[in-house]
Amino acid sequence: MEIQLQFALFLVMIYGVHSAVFTIKNNCPYAIAPATLTGIGEPVLTGFELAPQASNTINIPAPWSGRVWARFGCSNDGGNFHCNSGDCGSGQVGCNGAGAIPPATLVEFTLQPAGQKDFYDVSLVDGFNLPVSVVPQGGAGCPSTDCSFDINAQCPQELAVKDASGGTIGCKSGCLAFNTPEYCCNGDHDKPETCPPTNYSKFFKNLCPKAYSYAYDDKTSTFTCDAGANYLITFCP
């Protein structure tokens, strides 16, 4: 890790620092509250609200890795901000370093210094709550990815998370629902050879073929782009 960090700093000295711009748009017919969680790099805006058709931009200095997701069914009763789906438990619009309580559709990024490649994906490993698309803007060799299907509409009952009125607001993964090695790819199922796709991961993959459906779904789910691109992230594309 120390050698990798030294190499990244060397590249920054040669090529300079750049920032990617994330434009996050709400195409849903209701308000959402997008959120971010930083894994490596400078912390960025951790949460905000978007009305239907509204958008917001965030500058992300590279190198950076982290995730973006969106909450919905939110309220601020008694000064305690809470969302029925994708909540982070902070009690505020900003998640302040807390991650999504699954199930939540995650958009994951690793942004590199100039001269390297960014990596990005849509992950349903912990389940689904909202459709999303990622469209690179600029850069070279940059495919888009998405999970544009509303999986909640077809979620099996044993995976469904419902709100007080009985509507499905999230769809758990097999791992989240049952927490067994064959679904979570751990224990004696901790290798690709011993953890093949299951009926539940195939259910997600059939509806969203570009998204991660379980832990060892890299080949069809991870995408790269020359560093320096910006990204349009649209919920309910």
JSON list of C-alpha atoms in Angstrom, two decimals:
[
{"chain": "A", "resi": 1, "resn": "MET", "atom": "CA", "xyz": [0.00, 0.00, 0.00]},
{"chain": "A", "resi": 2, "resn": "GLU", "atom": "CA", "xyz": [2.86, 2.40, 0.82]},
{"chain": "A", "resi": 3, "resn": "ILE", "atom": "CA", "xyz": [4.45, 1.77, -2.59]},
{"chain": "A", "resi": 4, "resn": "GLN", "atom": "CA", "xyz": [1.12, 2.40, -4.33]},
{"chain": "A", "resi": 5, "resn": "LEU", "atom": "CA", "xyz": [0.66, 5.66, -2.41]},
{"chain": "A", "resi": 6, "resn": "GLN", "atom": "CA", "xyz": [4.17, 6.80, -3.32]},
{"chain": "A", "resi": 7, "resn": "PHE", "atom": "CA", "xyz": [3.49, 5.99, -6.97]},
{"chain": "A", "resi": 8, "resn": "ALA", "atom": "CA", "xyz": [0.20, 7.92, -6.89]},
{"chain": "A", "resi": 9, "resn": "LEU", "atom": "CA", "xyz": [1.97, 10.93, -5.37]},
{"chain": "A", "resi": 10, "resn": "PHE", "atom": "CA", "xyz": [4.67, 10.65, -8.05]},
{"chain": "A", "resi": 11, "resn": "LEU", "atom": "CA", "xyz": [1.99, 10.76, -10.75]},
{"chain": "A", "resi": 12, "resn": "VAL", "atom": "CA", "xyz": [0.37, 13.76, -9.11]},
{"chain": "A", "resi": 13, "resn": "MET", "atom": "CA", "xyz": [3.74, 15.57, -9.20]},
{"chain": "A", "resi": 14, "resn": "ILE", "atom": "CA", "xyz": [4.14, 14.77, -12.91]},
{"chain": "A", "resi": 15, "resn": "TYR", "atom": "CA", "xyz": [0.61, 15.23, -14.21]},
{"chain": "A", "resi": 16, "resn": "GLY", "atom": "CA", "xyz": [-0.92, 17.51, -11.59]},
{"chain": "A", "resi": 17, "resn": "VAL", "atom": "CA", "xyz": [-4.13, 17.19, -9.61]},
{"chain": "A", "resi": 18, "resn": "HIS", "atom": "CA", "xyz": [-7.50, 17.14, -11.33]},
{"chain": "A", "resi": 19, "resn": "SER", "atom": "CA", "xyz": [-11.06, 17.06, -10.13]},
{"chain": "A", "resi": 20, "resn": "ALA", "atom": "CA", "xyz": [-13.93, 15.09, -11.58]},
{"chain": "A", "resi": 21, "resn": "VAL", "atom": "CA", "xyz": [-17.35, 16.72, -11.53]},
{"chain": "A", "resi": 22, "resn": "PHE", "atom": "CA", "xyz": [-20.25, 14.51, -10.49]},
{"chain": "A", "resi": 23, "resn": "THR", "atom": "CA", "xyz": [-23.58, 15.88, -11.72]},
{"chain": "A", "resi": 24, "resn": "ILE", "atom": "CA", "xyz": [-26.31, 14.11, -9.77]},
{"chain": "A", "resi": 25, "resn": "LYS", "atom": "CA", "xyz": [-29.81, 14.39, -11.23]},
{"chain": "A", "resi": 26, "resn": "ASN", "atom": "CA", "xyz": [-33.18, 13.35, -9.84]},
{"chain": "A", "resi": 27, "resn": "ASN", "atom": "CA", "xyz": [-35.41, 12.02, -12.61]},
{"chain": "A", "resi": 28, "resn": "CYS", "atom": "CA", "xyz": [-37.75, 10.35, -10.09]},
{"chain": "A", "resi": 29, "resn": "PRO", "atom": "CA", "xyz": [-41.31, 11.70, -9.68]},
{"chain": "A", "resi": 30, "resn": "TYR", "atom": "CA", "xyz": [-40.60, 12.39, -5.98]},
{"chain": "A", "resi": 31, "resn": "ALA", "atom": "CA", "xyz": [-37.88, 14.01, -3.91]},
{"chain": "A", "resi": 32, "resn": "ILE", "atom": "CA", "xyz": [-34.71, 12.08, -3.12]},
{"chain": "A", "resi": 33, "resn": "ALA", "atom": "CA", "xyz": [-31.66, 12.72, -0.93]},
{"chain": "A", "resi": 34, "resn": "PRO", "atom": "CA", "xyz": [-28.43, 11.64, -2.63]},
{"chain": "A", "resi": 35, "resn": "ALA", "atom": "CA", "xyz": [-25.47, 10.83, -0.41]},
{"chain": "A", "resi": 36, "resn": "THR", "atom": "CA", "xyz": [-21.78, 10.05, -0.68]},
{"chain": "A", "resi": 37, "resn": "LEU", "atom": "CA", "xyz": [-19.29, 8.06, 1.37]},
{"chain": "A", "resi": 38, "resn": "THR", "atom": "CA", "xyz": [-15.55, 8.64, 0.93]},
{"chain": "A", "resi": 39, "resn": "GLY", "atom": "CA", "xyz": [-13.25, 5.63, 1.26]},
{"chain": "A", "resi": 40, "resn": "ILE", "atom": "CA", "xyz": [-9.95, 7.19, 0.13]},
{"chain": "A", "resi": 41, "resn": "GLY", "atom": "CA", "xyz": [-9.29, 10.84, -0.60]},
{"chain": "A", "resi": 42, "resn": "GLU", "atom": "CA", "xyz": [-10.68, 14.19, 0.46]},
{"chain": "A", "resi": 43, "resn": "PRO", "atom": "CA", "xyz": [-14.19, 14.05, 1.98]},
{"chain": "A", "resi": 44, "resn": "VAL", "atom": "CA", "xyz": [-16.85, 15.65, -0.20]},
{"chain": "A", "resi": 45, "resn": "LEU", "atom": "CA", "xyz": [-20.44, 16.81, 0.30]},
{"chain": "A", "resi": 46, "resn": "THR", "atom": "CA", "xyz": [-22.07, 13.90, 2.14]},
{"chain": "A", "resi": 47, "resn": "GLY", "atom": "CA", "xyz": [-25.75, 14.52, 1.47]},
{"chain": "A", "resi": 48, "resn": "PHE", "atom": "CA", "xyz": [-28.33, 16.90, 0.05]},
{"chain": "A", "resi": 49, "resn": "GLU", "atom": "CA", "xyz": [-31.94, 16.92, -1.13]},
{"chain": "A", "resi": 50, "resn": "LEU", "atom": "CA", "xyz": [-33.15, 17.06, -4.73]},
{"chain": "A", "resi": 51, "resn": "ALA", "atom": "CA", "xyz": [-36.66, 17.83, -5.93]},
{"chain": "A", "resi": 52, "resn": "PRO", "atom": "CA", "xyz": [-37.91, 16.06, -9.08]},
{"chain": "A", "resi": 53, "resn": "GLN", "atom": "CA", "xyz": [-35.89, 17.13, -12.16]},
{"chain": "A", "resi": 54, "resn": "ALA", "atom": "CA", "xyz": [-33.38, 19.01, -10.01]},
{"chain": "A", "resi": 55, "resn": "SER", "atom": "CA", "xyz": [-29.62, 18.38, -10.10]},
{"chain": "A", "resi": 56, "resn": "ASN", "atom": "CA", "xyz": [-26.52, 19.25, -8.12]},
{"chain": "A", "resi": 57, "resn": "THR", "atom": "CA", "xyz": [-22.79, 19.07, -8.81]},
{"chain": "A", "resi": 58, "resn": "ILE", "atom": "CA", "xyz": [-19.92, 17.91, -6.61]},
{"chain": "A", "resi": 59, "resn": "ASN", "atom": "CA", "xyz": [-16.22, 18.42, -7.35]},
{"chain": "A", "resi": 60, "resn": "ILE", "atom": "CA", "xyz": [-14.24, 15.29, -6.51]},
{"chain": "A", "resi": 61, "resn": "PRO", "atom": "CA", "xyz": [-10.45, 15.80, -6.26]},
{"chain": "A", "resi": 62, "resn": "ALA", "atom": "CA", "xyz": [-8.53, 12.74, -7.46]},
{"chain": "A", "resi": 63, "resn": "PRO", "atom": "CA", "xyz": [-7.29, 10.37, -6.22]},
{"chain": "A", "resi": 64, "resn": "TRP", "atom": "CA", "xyz": [-10.59, 9.40, -4.61]},
{"chain": "A", "resi": 65, "resn": "SER", "atom": "CA", "xyz": [-12.63, 6.30, -4.02]},
{"chain": "A", "resi": 66, "resn": "GLY", "atom": "CA", "xyz": [-16.11, 6.07, -2.60]},
{"chain": "A", "resi": 67, "resn": "ARG", "atom": "CA", "xyz": [-19.76, 5.54, -3.35]},
{"chain": "A", "resi": 68, "resn": "VAL", "atom": "CA", "xyz": [-22.90, 7.44, -4.22]},
{"chain": "A", "resi": 69, "resn": "TRP", "atom": "CA", "xyz": [-26.47, 6.38, -3.50]},
{"chain": "A", "resi": 70, "resn": "ALA", "atom": "CA", "xyz": [-29.87, 8.00, -2.96]},
{"chain": "A", "resi": 71, "resn": "ARG", "atom": "CA", "xyz": [-32.40, 7.95, -0.16]},
{"chain": "A", "resi": 72, "resn": "PHE", "atom": "CA", "xyz": [-36.13, 8.43, -0.59]},
{"chain": "A", "resi": 73, "resn": "GLY", "atom": "CA", "xyz": [-39.27, 8.59, 1.52]},
{"chain": "A", "resi": 74, "resn": "CYS", "atom": "CA", "xyz": [-37.54, 11.21, 3.66]},
{"chain": "A", "resi": 75, "resn": "SER", "atom": "CA", "xyz": [-38.95, 13.43, 6.40]},
{"chain": "A", "resi": 76, "resn": "ASN", "atom": "CA", "xyz": [-37.60, 15.82, 9.01]},
{"chain": "A", "resi": 77, "resn": "ASP", "atom": "CA", "xyz": [-40.00, 15.19, 11.88]},
{"chain": "A", "resi": 78, "resn": "GLY", "atom": "CA", "xyz": [-38.89, 16.87, 15.08]},
{"chain": "A", "resi": 79, "resn": "GLY", "atom": "CA", "xyz": [-35.62, 17.95, 13.50]},
{"chain": "A", "resi": 80, "resn": "ASN", "atom": "CA", "xyz": [-34.56, 14.33, 12.93]},
{"chain": "A", "resi": 81, "resn": "PHE", "atom": "CA", "xyz": [-33.98, 13.71, 9.23]},
{"chain": "A", "resi": 82, "resn": "HIS", "atom": "CA", "xyz": [-34.91, 10.15, 8.31]},
{"chain": "A", "resi": 83, "resn": "CYS", "atom": "CA", "xyz": [-35.53, 8.25, 5.07]},
{"chain": "A", "resi": 84, "resn": "ASN", "atom": "CA", "xyz": [-37.53, 5.06, 4.61]},
{"chain": "A", "resi": 85, "resn": "SER", "atom": "CA", "xyz": [-35.10, 3.72, 2.01]},
{"chain": "A", "resi": 86, "resn": "GLY", "atom": "CA", "xyz": [-31.30, 4.07, 1.84]},
{"chain": "A", "resi": 87, "resn": "ASP", "atom": "CA", "xyz": [-31.08, 5.93, 5.15]},
{"chain": "A", "resi": 88, "resn": "CYS", "atom": "CA", "xyz": [-27.63, 6.41, 6.69]},
{"chain": "A", "resi": 89, "resn": "GLY", "atom": "CA", "xyz": [-28.78, 6.90, 10.29]},
{"chain": "A", "resi": 90, "resn": "SER", "atom": "CA", "xyz": [-27.11, 10.28, 10.79]},
{"chain": "A", "resi": 91, "resn": "GLY", "atom": "CA", "xyz": [-30.36, 12.06, 11.64]},
{"chain": "A", "resi": 92, "resn": "GLN", "atom": "CA", "xyz": [-29.29, 14.81, 9.22]},
{"chain": "A", "resi": 93, "resn": "VAL", "atom": "CA", "xyz": [-29.41, 15.48, 5.49]},
{"chain": "A", "resi": 94, "resn": "GLY", "atom": "CA", "xyz": [-25.63, 15.01, 5.45]},
{"chain": "A", "resi": 95, "resn": "CYS", "atom": "CA", "xyz": [-24.53, 11.46, 6.18]},
{"chain": "A", "resi": 96, "resn": "ASN", "atom": "CA", "xyz": [-21.25, 12.71, 7.71]},
{"chain": "A", "resi": 97, "resn": "GLY", "atom": "CA", "xyz": [-19.22, 9.56, 7.07]},
{"chain": "A", "resi": 98, "resn": "ALA", "atom": "CA", "xyz": [-22.02, 7.03, 7.52]},
{"chain": "A", "resi": 99, "resn": "GLY", "atom": "CA", "xyz": [-22.92, 4.59, 4.74]},
{"chain": "A", "resi": 100, "resn": "ALA", "atom": "CA", "xyz": [-26.24, 3.43, 3.38]},
{"chain": "A", "resi": 101, "resn": "ILE", "atom": "CA", "xyz": [-28.34, 1.03, 5.40]},
{"chain": "A", "resi": 102, "resn": "PRO", "atom": "CA", "xyz": [-29.07, -1.69, 2.84]},
{"chain": "A", "resi": 103, "resn": "PRO", "atom": "CA", "xyz": [-30.74, -2.46, 0.60]},
{"chain": "A", "resi": 104, "resn": "ALA", "atom": "CA", "xyz": [-29.48, 0.43, -1.50]},
{"chain": "A", "resi": 105, "resn": "THR", "atom": "CA", "xyz": [-28.29, 0.73, -5.08]},
{"chain": "A", "resi": 106, "resn": "LEU", "atom": "CA", "xyz": [-24.65, 1.85, -4.92]},
{"chain": "A", "resi": 107, "resn": "VAL", "atom": "CA", "xyz": [-22.58, 3.66, -7.52]},
{"chain": "A", "resi": 108, "resn": "GLU", "atom": "CA", "xyz": [-18.90, 2.96, -6.75]},
{"chain": "A", "resi": 109, "resn": "PHE", "atom": "CA", "xyz": [-15.93, 4.96, -8.05]},
{"chain": "A", "resi": 110, "resn": "THR", "atom": "CA", "xyz": [-12.16, 4.86, -7.94]},
{"chain": "A", "resi": 111, "resn": "LEU", "atom": "CA", "xyz": [-10.87, 8.08, -9.49]},
{"chain": "A", "resi": 112, "resn": "GLN", "atom": "CA", "xyz": [-7.19, 8.18, -10.38]},
{"chain": "A", "resi": 113, "resn": "PRO", "atom": "CA", "xyz": [-4.66, 10.97, -10.96]},
{"chain": "A", "resi": 114, "resn": "ALA", "atom": "CA", "xyz": [-4.24, 12.09, -14.56]},
{"chain": "A", "resi": 115, "resn": "GLY", "atom": "CA", "xyz": [-2.49, 9.52, -16.73]},
{"chain": "A", "resi": 116, "resn": "GLN", "atom": "CA", "xyz": [-4.34, 6.54, -15.22]},
{"chain": "A", "resi": 117, "resn": "LYS", "atom": "CA", "xyz": [-7.84, 5.09, -15.52]},
{"chain": "A", "resi": 118, "resn": "ASP", "atom": "CA", "xyz": [-10.94, 5.60, -13.41]},
{"chain": "A", "resi": 119, "resn": "PHE", "atom": "CA", "xyz": [-12.97, 2.56, -12.36]},
{"chain": "A", "resi": 120, "resn": "TYR", "atom": "CA", "xyz": [-16.72, 2.66, -11.72]},
{"chain": "A", "resi": 121, "resn": "ASP", "atom": "CA", "xyz": [-19.67, 0.31, -11.30]},
{"chain": "A", "resi": 122, "resn": "VAL", "atom": "CA", "xyz": [-23.27, 0.00, -10.16]},
{"chain": "A", "resi": 123, "resn": "SER", "atom": "CA", "xyz": [-23.54, -2.51, -7.32]},
{"chain": "A", "resi": 124, "resn": "LEU", "atom": "CA", "xyz": [-26.56, -4.53, -6.19]},
{"chain": "A", "resi": 125, "resn": "VAL", "atom": "CA", "xyz": [-24.45, -6.75, -3.94]},
{"chain": "A", "resi": 126, "resn": "ASP", "atom": "CA", "xyz": [-26.40, -5.49, -0.90]},
{"chain": "A", "resi": 127, "resn": "GLY", "atom": "CA", "xyz": [-29.64, -5.09, -2.82]},
{"chain": "A", "resi": 128, "resn": "PHE", "atom": "CA", "xyz": [-31.57, -2.41, -4.70]},
{"chain": "A", "resi": 129, "resn": "ASN", "atom": "CA", "xyz": [-33.64, 0.64, -3.84]},
{"chain": "A", "resi": 130, "resn": "LEU", "atom": "CA", "xyz": [-33.62, 2.99, -6.88]},
{"chain": "A", "resi": 131, "resn": "PRO", "atom": "CA", "xyz": [-32.75, 2.74, -10.59]},
{"chain": "A", "resi": 132, "resn": "VAL", "atom": "CA", "xyz": [-29.60, 4.64, -11.57]},
{"chain": "A", "resi": 133, "resn": "SER", "atom": "CA", "xyz": [-27.38, 5.32, -14.57]},
{"chain": "A", "resi": 134, "resn": "VAL", "atom": "CA", "xyz": [-23.79, 6.56, -14.88]},
{"chain": "A", "resi": 135, "resn": "VAL", "atom": "CA", "xyz": [-22.80, 8.38, -18.07]},
{"chain": "A", "resi": 136, "resn": "PRO", "atom": "CA", "xyz": [-19.17, 9.57, -18.41]},
{"chain": "A", "resi": 137, "resn": "GLN", "atom": "CA", "xyz": [-18.73, 13.00, -19.96]},
{"chain": "A", "resi": 138, "resn": "GLY", "atom": "CA", "xyz": [-15.39, 13.50, -21.68]},
{"chain": "A", "resi": 139, "resn": "GLY", "atom": "CA", "xyz": [-12.48, 11.11, -21.46]},
{"chain": "A", "resi": 140, "resn": "ALA", "atom": "CA", "xyz": [-11.78, 8.31, -23.91]},
{"chain": "A", "resi": 141, "resn": "GLY", "atom": "CA", "xyz": [-13.09, 4.75, -24.03]},
{"chain": "A", "resi": 142, "resn": "CYS", "atom": "CA", "xyz": [-15.74, 5.46, -21.41]},
{"chain": "A", "resi": 143, "resn": "PRO", "atom": "CA", "xyz": [-18.86, 3.25, -21.53]},
{"chain": "A", "resi": 144, "resn": "SER", "atom": "CA", "xyz": [-21.96, 4.09, -19.54]},
{"chain": "A", "resi": 145, "resn": "THR", "atom": "CA", "xyz": [-23.43, 1.68, -17.00]},
{"chain": "A", "resi": 146, "resn": "ASP", "atom": "CA", "xyz": [-26.76, 1.45, -15.26]},
{"chain": "A", "resi": 147, "resn": "CYS", "atom": "CA", "xyz": [-29.45, -0.43, -13.44]},
{"chain": "A", "resi": 148, "resn": "SER", "atom": "CA", "xyz": [-32.41, 1.27, -15.08]},
{"chain": "A", "resi": 149, "resn": "PHE", "atom": "CA", "xyz": [-35.08, -1.30, -14.25]},
{"chain": "A", "resi": 150, "resn": "ASP", "atom": "CA", "xyz": [-37.24, -0.76, -11.16]},
{"chain": "A", "resi": 151, "resn": "ILE", "atom": "CA", "xyz": [-36.44, -4.05, -9.47]},
{"chain": "A", "resi": 152, "resn": "ASN", "atom": "CA", "xyz": [-38.80, -3.24, -6.59]},
{"chain": "A", "resi": 153, "resn": "ALA", "atom": "CA", "xyz": [-41.72, -3.91, -8.92]},
{"chain": "A", "resi": 154, "resn": "GLN", "atom": "CA", "xyz": [-40.67, -7.55, -9.34]},
{"chain": "A", "resi": 155, "resn": "CYS", "atom": "CA", "xyz": [-38.86, -8.22, -6.05]},
{"chain": "A", "resi": 156, "resn": "PRO", "atom": "CA", "xyz": [-39.55, -11.69, -4.61]},
{"chain": "A", "resi": 157, "resn": "GLN", "atom": "CA", "xyz": [-41.51, -11.47, -1.36]},
{"chain": "A", "resi": 158, "resn": "GLU", "atom": "CA", "xyz": [-38.73, -13.05, 0.67]},
{"chain": "A", "resi": 159, "resn": "LEU", "atom": "CA", "xyz": [-36.38, -10.22, -0.39]},
{"chain": "A", "resi": 160, "resn": "ALA", "atom": "CA", "xyz": [-38.84, -7.31, -0.31]},
{"chain": "A", "resi": 161, "resn": "VAL", "atom": "CA", "xyz": [-38.60, -4.40, 2.13]},
{"chain": "A", "resi": 162, "resn": "LYS", "atom": "CA", "xyz": [-41.94, -2.63, 2.54]},
{"chain": "A", "resi": 163, "resn": "ASP", "atom": "CA", "xyz": [-43.07, 0.72, 3.89]},
{"chain": "A", "resi": 164, "resn": "ALA", "atom": "CA", "xyz": [-45.96, 1.28, 6.28]},
{"chain": "A", "resi": 165, "resn": "SER", "atom": "CA", "xyz": [-48.49, 1.22, 3.45]},
{"chain": "A", "resi": 166, "resn": "GLY", "atom": "CA", "xyz": [-47.22, -2.12, 2.12]},
{"chain": "A", "resi": 167, "resn": "GLY", "atom": "CA", "xyz": [-45.35, -0.75, -0.89]},
{"chain": "A", "resi": 168, "resn": "THR", "atom": "CA", "xyz": [-41.98, -2.27, -1.77]},
{"chain": "A", "resi": 169, "resn": "ILE", "atom": "CA", "xyz": [-39.21, 0.30, -1.20]},
{"chain": "A", "resi": 170, "resn": "GLY", "atom": "CA", "xyz": [-36.19, -2.00, -1.44]},
{"chain": "A", "resi": 171, "resn": "CYS", "atom": "CA", "xyz": [-35.12, -5.44, -2.57]},
{"chain": "A", "resi": 172, "resn": "LYS", "atom": "CA", "xyz": [-32.52, -7.31, -0.49]},
{"chain": "A", "resi": 173, "resn": "SER", "atom": "CA", "xyz": [-29.78, -9.42, -2.00]},
{"chain": "A", "resi": 174, "resn": "GLY", "atom": "CA", "xyz": [-29.63, -13.11, -1.12]},
{"chain": "A", "resi": 175, "resn": "CYS", "atom": "CA", "xyz": [-26.68, -12.38, 1.17]},
{"chain": "A", "resi": 176, "resn": "LEU", "atom": "CA", "xyz": [-28.50, -9.60, 3.01]},
{"chain": "A", "resi": 177, "resn": "ALA", "atom": "CA", "xyz": [-31.66, -11.67, 3.37]},
{"chain": "A", "resi": 178, "resn": "PHE", "atom": "CA", "xyz": [-30.16, -15.01, 4.43]},
{"chain": "A", "resi": 179, "resn": "ASN", "atom": "CA", "xyz": [-26.53, -14.29, 5.47]},
{"chain": "A", "resi": 180, "resn": "THR", "atom": "CA", "xyz": [-25.17, -17.69, 4.45]},
{"chain": "A", "resi": 181, "resn": "PRO", "atom": "CA", "xyz": [-21.80, -18.46, 2.79]},
{"chain": "A", "resi": 182, "resn": "GLU", "atom": "CA", "xyz": [-23.28, -19.56, -0.53]},
{"chain": "A", "resi": 183, "resn": "TYR", "atom": "CA", "xyz": [-25.02, -16.19, -0.92]},
{"chain": "A", "resi": 184, "resn": "CYS", "atom": "CA", "xyz": [-22.33, -14.02, 0.70]},
{"chain": "A", "resi": 185, "resn": "CYS", "atom": "CA", "xyz": [-19.26, -15.71, -0.84]},
{"chain": "A", "resi": 186, "resn": "ASN", "atom": "CA", "xyz": [-17.51, -16.13, 2.51]},
{"chain": "A", "resi": 187, "resn": "GLY", "atom": "CA", "xyz": [-16.47, -19.08, 4.69]},
{"chain": "A", "resi": 188, "resn": "ASP", "atom": "CA", "xyz": [-15.97, -22.14, 2.48]},
{"chain": "A", "resi": 189, "resn": "HIS", "atom": "CA", "xyz": [-17.49, -20.22, -0.47]},
{"chain": "A", "resi": 190, "resn": "ASP", "atom": "CA", "xyz": [-14.85, -17.46, -0.55]},
{"chain": "A", "resi": 191, "resn": "LYS", "atom": "CA", "xyz": [-13.53, -18.05, -4.10]},
{"chain": "A", "resi": 192, "resn": "PRO", "atom": "CA", "xyz": [-15.10, -17.60, -7.52]},
{"chain": "A", "resi": 193, "resn": "GLU", "atom": "CA", "xyz": [-14.83, -21.35, -8.02]},
{"chain": "A", "resi": 194, "resn": "THR", "atom": "CA", "xyz": [-16.87, -22.08, -4.89]},
{"chain": "A", "resi": 195, "resn": "CYS", "atom": "CA", "xyz": [-19.33, -19.19, -5.13]},
{"chain": "A", "resi": 196, "resn": "PRO", "atom": "CA", "xyz": [-21.12, -19.29, -8.48]},
{"chain": "A", "resi": 197, "resn": "PRO", "atom": "CA", "xyz": [-24.21, -17.19, -9.23]},
{"chain": "A", "resi": 198, "resn": "THR", "atom": "CA", "xyz": [-27.36, -18.17, -7.33]},
{"chain": "A", "resi": 199, "resn": "ASN", "atom": "CA", "xyz": [-30.99, -17.90, -8.36]},
{"chain": "A", "resi": 200, "resn": "TYR", "atom": "CA", "xyz": [-31.21, -14.61, -6.47]},
{"chain": "A", "resi": 201, "resn": "SER", "atom": "CA", "xyz": [-28.11, -13.05, -8.05]},
{"chain": "A", "resi": 202, "resn": "LYS", "atom": "CA", "xyz": [-29.36, -14.23, -11.46]},
{"chain": "A", "resi": 203, "resn": "PHE", "atom": "CA", "xyz": [-32.67, -12.49, -10.75]},
{"chain": "A", "resi": 204, "resn": "PHE", "atom": "CA", "xyz": [-30.81, -9.16, -10.32]},
{"chain": "A", "resi": 205, "resn": "LYS", "atom": "CA", "xyz": [-28.48, -9.83, -13.27]},
{"chain": "A", "resi": 206, "resn": "ASN", "atom": "CA", "xyz": [-31.32, -10.61, -15.67]},
{"chain": "A", "resi": 207, "resn": "LEU", "atom": "CA", "xyz": [-32.98, -7.27, -14.90]},
{"chain": "A", "resi": 208, "resn": "CYS", "atom": "CA", "xyz": [-29.77, -5.20, -14.70]},
{"chain": "A", "resi": 209, "resn": "PRO", "atom": "CA", "xyz": [-27.10, -6.98, -16.77]},
{"chain": "A", "resi": 210, "resn": "LYS", "atom": "CA", "xyz": [-24.44, -4.24, -16.34]},
{"chain": "A", "resi": 211, "resn": "ALA", "atom": "CA", "xyz": [-24.67, -4.11, -12.53]},
{"chain": "A", "resi": 212, "resn": "TYR", "atom": "CA", "xyz": [-22.84, -6.19, -9.94]},
{"chain": "A", "resi": 213, "resn": "SER", "atom": "CA", "xyz": [-25.23, -8.91, -8.83]},
{"chain": "A", "resi": 214, "resn": "TYR", "atom": "CA", "xyz": [-22.93, -10.65, -6.33]},
{"chain": "A", "resi": 215, "resn": "ALA", "atom": "CA", "xyz": [-19.34, -10.52, -5.11]},
{"chain": "A", "resi": 216, "resn": "TYR", "atom": "CA", "xyz": [-17.65, -12.26, -8.08]},
{"chain": "A", "resi": 217, "resn": "ASP", "atom": "CA", "xyz": [-19.44, -10.48, -10.89]},
{"chain": "A", "resi": 218, "resn": "ASP", "atom": "CA", "xyz": [-16.47, -8.36, -12.04]},
{"chain": "A", "resi": 219, "resn": "LYS", "atom": "CA", "xyz": [-16.18, -9.29, -15.72]},
{"chain": "A", "resi": 220, "resn": "THR", "atom": "CA", "xyz": [-19.45, -7.73, -16.86]},
{"chain": "A", "resi": 221, "resn": "SER", "atom": "CA", "xyz": [-19.85, -5.08, -14.17]},
{"chain": "A", "resi": 222, "resn": "THR", "atom": "CA", "xyz": [-16.67, -2.99, -13.76]},
{"chain": "A", "resi": 223, "resn": "PHE", "atom": "CA", "xyz": [-15.97, -0.22, -16.27]},
{"chain": "A", "resi": 224, "resn": "THR", "atom": "CA", "xyz": [-12.99, 2.05, -16.90]},
{"chain": "A", "resi": 225, "resn": "CYS", "atom": "CA", "xyz": [-12.44, 5.53, -18.30]},
{"chain": "A", "resi": 226, "resn": "ASP", "atom": "CA", "xyz": [-9.36, 7.66, -18.85]},
{"chain": "A", "resi": 227, "resn": "ALA", "atom": "CA", "xyz": [-8.90, 9.86, -15.81]},
{"chain": "A", "resi": 228, "resn": "GLY", "atom": "CA", "xyz": [-10.16, 13.37, -16.34]},
{"chain": "A", "resi": 229, "resn": "ALA", "atom": "CA", "xyz": [-13.76, 12.57, -17.30]},
{"chain": "A", "resi": 230, "resn": "ASN", "atom": "CA", "xyz": [-16.80, 13.94, -15.49]},
{"chain": "A", "resi": 231, "resn": "TYR", "atom": "CA", "xyz": [-19.82, 11.79, -14.62]},
{"chain": "A", "resi": 232, "resn": "LEU", "atom": "CA", "xyz": [-23.57, 12.28, -14.89]},
{"chain": "A", "resi": 233, "resn": "ILE", "atom": "CA", "xyz": [-25.37, 10.14, -12.27]},
{"chain": "A", "resi": 234, "resn": "THR", "atom": "CA", "xyz": [-29.13, 10.00, -12.83]},
{"chain": "A", "resi": 235, "resn": "PHE", "atom": "CA", "xyz": [-31.57, 8.38, -10.42]},
{"chain": "A", "resi": 236, "resn": "CYS", "atom": "CA", "xyz": [-34.69, 6.97, -12.12]},
{"chain": "A", "resi": 237, "resn": "PRO", "atom": "CA", "xyz": [-33.12, 7.38, -15.61]}
]
